[in-house]
């Protein structure tokens, strides 16, 4: 059996036994075995939590107004999911849901609410910290996690529409944010080694919308604003981004009026861990049977 054959079998097994497919593409149930690894990763990442970090956990929805203000619609309108709900009189809604409204489907009565599905965990953090006043010159670190949603339909393993993102977010002076991002590029490689994952760490860009977005992506790479830790899952040629390390310069600082107590606009950076992708990468690398996983990896995860 060739390597490709083994890996194809493994991918199919992950898709059908470690995850539970549903009627919706890119939306899977997580099995007990999958969640055991998620729990192990969660405590491993917590053991590396920077001292003094504030912990915040969020439900998968956030304020639409705050996301609009953050500039998300300029860069990624194609990925956003919005919470909509029924409006209108009882008679109108009943007619629609019972299929009695002429040439109208029930979805025609939907209107956007004040909520969107959170696209990245750290978006919740900046306005909250900004509302508290100046950040100390030494910076603020937040440990945040949220289920995130991105409207990306693909059958590719690891491309989910809904997934858990854990992040360490740094807000402070420019050199504090840069140093934080650099240190996490190093720590993440140690983590990947501890997990026995083969990886590359490369400059990357976000999937900005449209033709203008291509230029933004080139700019992002040129300025080395984003790096990804990639692990082969579907193929060696197109490895999967399992963690990312981002320096936003003054984007969120300016947007939210974040200032250090020296009065300068704060810069921000984040280290993001894709918990579901890391779990998939672990099963793809070490196989489906925990017994066969390297002892050091099992110990690191407590499984
Ligand atoms: P970023 O904000 O850098 O695009 O995403 C942060 C991390 O979330 C990525 O490194 C990756 O691990 C995870 N992530 C991004 N998109 C997806 C996705 O479509 N599915 C899953 N499972 N994880 C994703
Ligand atoms: Zn982030």
Short mmCIF file of C-alpha atoms and ligand atoms in Angstrom, two decimals:
data_model
loop_
_atom_site.label_atom_id
_atom_site.label_comp_id
_atom_site.label_asym_id
_atom_site.label_seq_id
_atom_site.Cartn_x
_atom_site.Cartn_y
_atom_site.Cartn_z
CA UNK A 1 0.00 0.00 0.00
CA UNK A 2 1.44 3.39 -0.95
CA UNK A 3 1.79 6.30 1.47
CA UNK A 4 -0.91 8.21 -0.40
CA UNK A 5 -3.26 5.24 -0.03
CA UNK A 6 -2.68 5.04 3.73
CA UNK A 7 -3.23 8.72 4.11
CA UNK A 8 -6.45 8.63 2.04
CA UNK A 9 -7.77 5.83 4.24
CA UNK A 10 -6.85 7.80 7.31
CA UNK A 11 -8.60 10.93 6.05
CA UNK A 12 -11.74 8.97 5.29
CA UNK A 13 -11.65 7.35 8.71
CA UNK A 14 -11.23 10.72 10.44
CA UNK A 15 -14.11 12.16 8.43
CA UNK A 16 -16.43 9.29 9.25
CA UNK A 17 -15.40 7.92 12.65
CA UNK A 18 -13.62 10.63 14.65
CA UNK A 19 -16.00 13.26 13.37
CA UNK A 20 -19.73 12.82 12.76
CA UNK A 21 -20.75 14.26 9.38
CA UNK A 22 -24.08 16.07 9.23
CA UNK A 23 -26.35 17.15 6.37
CA UNK A 24 -24.48 20.47 6.19
CA UNK A 25 -21.06 20.57 4.50
CA UNK A 26 -18.29 21.63 6.86
CA UNK A 27 -20.47 21.16 9.95
CA UNK A 28 -19.54 18.08 11.94
CA UNK A 29 -20.38 16.51 15.27
CA UNK A 30 -17.38 15.78 17.48
CA UNK A 31 -17.01 12.30 18.95
CA UNK A 32 -15.82 11.44 22.45
CA UNK A 33 -12.37 10.54 21.15
CA UNK A 34 -12.12 13.85 19.28
CA UNK A 35 -13.15 15.77 22.41
CA UNK A 36 -10.58 13.92 24.55
CA UNK A 37 -7.87 15.37 22.31
CA UNK A 38 -9.49 18.83 22.36
CA UNK A 39 -9.48 18.70 26.18
CA UNK A 40 -5.81 17.63 26.19
CA UNK A 41 -4.87 20.45 23.81
CA UNK A 42 -6.86 22.94 25.84
CA UNK A 43 -4.95 22.15 29.03
CA UNK A 44 -1.62 22.00 27.18
CA UNK A 45 -2.20 25.49 25.77
CA UNK A 46 -3.33 26.68 29.22
CA UNK A 47 -0.05 25.41 30.71
CA UNK A 48 1.68 27.84 28.31
CA UNK A 49 -0.60 30.75 29.23
CA UNK A 50 1.38 33.97 29.72
CA UNK A 51 1.35 34.99 33.37
CA UNK A 52 -1.18 37.66 34.21
CA UNK A 53 -3.38 36.87 31.19
CA UNK A 54 -7.08 37.56 31.70
CA UNK A 55 -9.35 34.66 30.72
CA UNK A 56 -12.48 35.33 28.62
CA UNK A 57 -14.74 32.73 27.01
CA UNK A 58 -17.48 33.71 24.58
CA UNK A 59 -20.58 32.19 23.00
CA UNK A 60 -20.40 31.96 19.19
CA UNK A 61 -22.21 35.25 18.55
CA UNK A 62 -21.20 38.87 18.90
CA UNK A 63 -22.55 42.37 18.39
CA UNK A 64 -23.12 43.22 14.72
CA UNK A 65 -22.35 46.90 15.38
CA UNK A 66 -18.96 46.06 16.90
CA UNK A 67 -18.03 43.78 14.02
CA UNK A 68 -19.04 46.47 11.51
CA UNK A 69 -16.88 48.99 13.34
CA UNK A 70 -13.92 46.61 13.40
CA UNK A 71 -13.74 46.79 9.58
CA UNK A 72 -14.58 43.13 8.96
CA UNK A 73 -17.03 43.93 6.18
CA UNK A 74 -14.37 45.74 4.17
CA UNK A 75 -12.04 42.76 4.24
CA UNK A 76 -14.19 39.60 4.55
CA UNK A 77 -17.87 40.27 3.69
CA UNK A 78 -18.01 36.91 1.87
CA UNK A 79 -17.24 34.95 5.05
CA UNK A 80 -19.66 36.57 7.48
CA UNK A 81 -22.70 34.81 8.89
CA UNK A 82 -25.47 36.97 10.33
CA UNK A 83 -28.16 35.95 12.82
CA UNK A 84 -31.58 36.67 11.33
CA UNK A 85 -35.00 36.24 12.86
CA UNK A 86 -38.64 36.44 11.87
CA UNK A 87 -40.38 39.76 11.81
CA UNK A 88 -43.98 40.75 11.14
CA UNK A 89 -47.40 40.02 12.53
CA UNK A 90 -48.41 36.62 13.88
CA UNK A 91 -50.74 36.14 10.89
CA UNK A 92 -47.97 36.92 8.41
CA UNK A 93 -45.43 34.68 10.13
CA UNK A 94 -47.93 31.78 10.41
CA UNK A 95 -48.79 32.06 6.72
CA UNK A 96 -45.11 32.02 5.81
CA UNK A 97 -44.05 29.08 7.97
CA UNK A 98 -47.10 27.06 6.93
CA UNK A 99 -46.32 27.72 3.25
CA UNK A 100 -49.58 29.62 2.68
CA UNK A 101 -48.05 32.95 1.62
CA UNK A 102 -48.30 33.43 -2.12
CA UNK A 103 -44.91 32.99 -3.81
CA UNK A 104 -43.10 33.60 -0.54
CA UNK A 105 -40.90 31.34 1.51
CA UNK A 106 -40.61 31.68 5.28
CA UNK A 107 -37.05 32.95 4.85
CA UNK A 108 -38.46 36.01 3.07
CA UNK A 109 -39.69 37.24 6.46
CA UNK A 110 -36.22 37.17 8.01
CA UNK A 111 -34.48 40.34 9.08
CA UNK A 112 -30.94 40.73 10.34
CA UNK A 113 -30.71 41.06 14.14
CA UNK A 114 -28.08 42.90 16.16
CA UNK A 115 -25.97 39.70 16.22
CA UNK A 116 -23.44 38.11 13.88
CA UNK A 117 -21.60 34.80 14.18
CA UNK A 118 -18.15 35.53 15.56
CA UNK A 119 -15.56 35.12 12.78
CA UNK A 120 -12.43 35.24 14.99
CA UNK A 121 -12.16 35.06 18.78
CA UNK A 122 -10.03 38.18 19.25
CA UNK A 123 -12.60 40.57 17.67
CA UNK A 124 -14.55 40.43 20.94
CA UNK A 125 -11.57 41.52 23.00
CA UNK A 126 -10.51 44.91 21.61
CA UNK A 127 -13.66 46.96 22.34
CA UNK A 128 -13.89 45.43 25.82
CA UNK A 129 -10.32 46.41 26.72
CA UNK A 130 -10.76 49.84 25.07
CA UNK A 131 -13.81 50.59 27.24
CA UNK A 132 -11.66 50.21 30.37
CA UNK A 133 -9.37 53.13 29.52
CA UNK A 134 -5.63 53.25 28.81
CA UNK A 135 -3.68 50.00 28.80
CA UNK A 136 -0.53 49.88 30.92
CA UNK A 137 2.72 50.49 29.01
CA UNK A 138 3.72 46.86 29.79
CA UNK A 139 0.68 45.70 27.79
CA UNK A 140 -2.41 43.57 28.42
CA UNK A 141 -2.72 39.89 27.56
CA UNK A 142 -6.07 38.15 27.14
CA UNK A 143 -6.67 34.40 26.82
CA UNK A 144 -9.83 34.11 24.71
CA UNK A 145 -11.80 31.26 23.17
CA UNK A 146 -14.88 31.18 21.01
CA UNK A 147 -16.61 29.01 18.48
CA UNK A 148 -16.11 30.85 15.19
CA UNK A 149 -18.04 30.77 11.93
CA UNK A 150 -16.86 31.41 8.39
CA UNK A 151 -19.05 30.82 5.36
CA UNK A 152 -16.65 28.55 3.54
CA UNK A 153 -18.10 25.43 2.04
CA UNK A 154 -15.58 22.83 1.07
CA UNK A 155 -15.38 19.09 1.38
CA UNK A 156 -11.72 19.40 2.39
CA UNK A 157 -10.95 17.94 5.81
CA UNK A 158 -10.05 20.78 8.17
CA UNK A 159 -12.10 23.40 6.35
CA UNK A 160 -15.01 23.72 8.74
CA UNK A 161 -17.71 26.37 8.76
CA UNK A 162 -17.81 26.29 12.56
CA UNK A 163 -14.72 25.66 14.66
CA UNK A 164 -13.14 26.53 18.01
CA UNK A 165 -10.46 29.18 18.15
CA UNK A 166 -8.29 29.76 21.22
CA UNK A 167 -6.14 32.89 21.19
CA UNK A 168 -3.63 34.78 23.26
CA UNK A 169 -4.08 38.46 22.45
CA UNK A 170 -1.58 41.19 23.27
CA UNK A 171 -2.40 44.92 23.40
CA UNK A 172 0.41 47.34 24.16
CA UNK A 173 3.26 49.40 22.77
CA UNK A 174 4.38 48.50 19.21
CA UNK A 175 7.51 46.72 20.44
CA UNK A 176 5.49 44.79 23.06
CA UNK A 177 3.07 43.51 20.41
CA UNK A 178 5.89 42.57 18.02
CA UNK A 179 7.89 40.81 20.75
CA UNK A 180 4.77 38.89 21.82
CA UNK A 181 4.09 37.72 18.25
CA UNK A 182 7.72 36.69 17.76
CA UNK A 183 7.87 34.79 21.03
CA UNK A 184 4.72 32.85 20.11
CA UNK A 185 6.20 31.88 16.75
CA UNK A 186 8.94 30.18 18.78
CA UNK A 187 6.72 28.66 21.48
CA UNK A 188 4.31 27.26 18.90
CA UNK A 189 7.10 25.34 17.22
CA UNK A 190 8.01 23.80 20.57
CA UNK A 191 4.35 22.88 21.05
CA UNK A 192 4.18 21.26 17.61
CA UNK A 193 7.34 19.28 18.39
CA UNK A 194 5.86 18.17 21.69
CA UNK A 195 2.81 16.96 19.76
CA UNK A 196 4.94 15.08 17.25
CA UNK A 197 3.48 17.12 14.37
CA UNK A 198 5.55 17.68 11.22
CA UNK A 199 5.21 21.37 10.35
CA UNK A 200 6.40 24.42 8.46
CA UNK A 201 6.10 27.99 9.69
CA UNK A 202 5.57 30.43 6.84
CA UNK A 203 4.46 33.99 6.08
CA UNK A 204 0.78 33.94 5.13
CA UNK A 205 -2.13 36.14 4.12
CA UNK A 206 -5.83 36.27 4.95
CA UNK A 207 -8.49 35.45 2.32
CA UNK A 208 -9.39 39.11 1.65
CA UNK A 209 -12.46 39.71 -0.53
CA UNK A 210 -12.31 40.38 -4.24
CA UNK A 211 -9.70 41.85 -6.53
CA UNK A 212 -8.63 44.63 -4.17
CA UNK A 213 -8.17 41.91 -1.59
CA UNK A 214 -5.38 40.35 -3.64
CA UNK A 215 -3.34 43.51 -3.16
CA UNK A 216 -4.05 43.52 0.58
CA UNK A 217 -2.85 39.92 0.78
CA UNK A 218 0.40 40.75 -1.05
CA UNK A 219 0.91 43.69 1.30
CA UNK A 220 0.32 41.50 4.34
CA UNK A 221 2.99 39.03 3.24
CA UNK A 222 5.45 41.80 2.29
CA UNK A 223 5.10 43.37 5.72
CA UNK A 224 5.34 39.95 7.42
CA UNK A 225 2.14 40.63 9.37
CA UNK A 226 0.89 37.03 9.42
CA UNK A 227 2.60 33.68 9.91
CA UNK A 228 1.02 30.26 9.95
CA UNK A 229 2.11 26.95 11.38
CA UNK A 230 1.10 24.41 8.76
CA UNK A 231 0.75 20.65 9.16
CA UNK A 232 0.21 18.18 6.29
CA UNK A 233 -3.34 16.81 6.58
CA UNK A 234 -4.85 16.51 3.11
CA UNK A 235 -1.50 16.55 1.31
CA UNK A 236 2.15 17.48 1.77
CA UNK A 237 1.87 20.03 -1.04
CA UNK A 238 -0.99 21.99 0.54
CA UNK A 239 -0.57 21.68 4.31
CA UNK A 240 -3.26 22.94 6.70
CA UNK A 241 -2.90 26.09 8.85
CA UNK A 242 -3.32 24.96 12.45
CA UNK A 243 -2.05 28.07 14.27
CA UNK A 244 -1.53 31.67 13.19
CA UNK A 245 0.54 34.55 14.54
CA UNK A 246 -0.71 37.98 13.62
CA UNK A 247 0.55 41.53 14.06
CA UNK A 248 -2.23 44.04 13.33
CA UNK A 249 -0.03 47.14 13.77
CA UNK A 250 -2.35 50.01 14.85
CA UNK A 251 -5.48 48.70 13.03
CA UNK A 252 -7.50 47.76 16.14
CA UNK A 253 -5.77 50.39 18.28
CA UNK A 254 -6.94 53.18 15.97
CA UNK A 255 -10.39 51.66 15.42
CA UNK A 256 -11.14 51.31 19.12
CA UNK A 257 -9.13 54.22 20.52
CA UNK A 258 -6.82 51.85 22.42
CA UNK A 259 -3.98 53.85 24.00
CA UNK A 260 -1.08 52.95 26.19
CA UNK A 261 -0.78 55.09 29.31
CA UNK A 262 1.96 57.03 27.53
CA UNK A 263 -0.90 58.26 25.30
CA UNK A 264 0.27 56.57 22.06
CA UNK A 265 -2.04 54.39 19.97
CA UNK A 266 -1.68 50.78 21.12
CA UNK A 267 -0.64 48.05 18.70
CA UNK A 268 -2.07 44.53 18.87
CA UNK A 269 -0.99 40.98 18.08
CA UNK A 270 -2.51 37.55 18.52
CA UNK A 271 -1.48 33.90 18.56
CA UNK A 272 -4.43 31.76 17.38
CA UNK A 273 -4.80 28.02 17.88
CA UNK A 274 -7.31 26.21 15.69
CA UNK A 275 -8.34 23.54 18.20
CA UNK A 276 -10.33 21.41 15.75
CA UNK A 277 -7.64 21.61 13.08
CA UNK A 278 -4.89 20.69 15.55
CA UNK A 279 -6.97 17.69 16.62
CA UNK A 280 -7.50 16.61 13.02
CA UNK A 281 -3.77 17.06 12.39
CA UNK A 282 -2.98 14.82 15.38
CA UNK A 283 -5.26 12.03 14.12
CA UNK A 284 -3.92 12.42 10.57
CA UNK A 285 -0.31 12.20 11.82
CA UNK A 286 -0.53 9.55 14.53
CA UNK A 287 -3.52 7.49 13.38
CA UNK A 288 -6.88 6.73 14.90
CA UNK A 289 -5.75 4.50 17.74
CA UNK A 290 -4.42 6.31 20.84
CA UNK A 291 -2.47 3.14 21.78
CA UNK A 292 -0.29 3.66 18.69
CA UNK A 293 0.45 7.35 19.45
CA UNK A 294 3.97 8.19 20.71
CA UNK A 295 4.06 8.05 24.51
CA UNK A 296 5.42 11.60 24.77
CA UNK A 297 2.43 12.91 22.77
CA UNK A 298 -0.04 10.99 24.93
CA UNK A 299 1.61 12.36 28.03
CA UNK A 300 1.54 15.93 26.71
CA UNK A 301 -2.20 15.55 26.08
CA UNK A 302 -2.99 13.44 29.15
CA UNK A 303 -4.69 10.75 27.05
P1 LIG B 1 -7.09 32.90 11.03
O1 LIG B 1 -7.80 33.98 11.77
O2 LIG B 1 -5.59 33.01 11.08
O3 LIG B 1 -7.63 32.68 9.64
O4 LIG B 1 -7.48 31.57 11.81
C1 LIG B 1 -6.90 31.23 13.03
C2 LIG B 1 -6.86 29.73 13.12
O5 LIG B 1 -8.20 29.22 13.09
C3 LIG B 1 -6.16 29.06 11.94
O6 LIG B 1 -4.77 28.96 12.14
C4 LIG B 1 -6.82 27.70 11.93
O7 LIG B 1 -6.18 26.82 12.80
C5 LIG B 1 -8.22 27.98 12.43
N1 LIG B 1 -9.11 28.02 11.26
C6 LIG B 1 -9.22 28.98 10.32
N2 LIG B 1 -10.13 28.62 9.38
C7 LIG B 1 -10.59 27.41 9.74
C8 LIG B 1 -11.53 26.50 9.16
O8 LIG B 1 -12.15 26.73 8.11
N3 LIG B 1 -11.74 25.34 9.82
C9 LIG B 1 -11.09 25.04 10.97
N4 LIG B 1 -11.32 23.87 11.56
N5 LIG B 1 -10.20 25.86 11.52
C10 LIG B 1 -9.95 27.03 10.92
ZN1 LIG B 2 -6.78 37.08 16.48
#
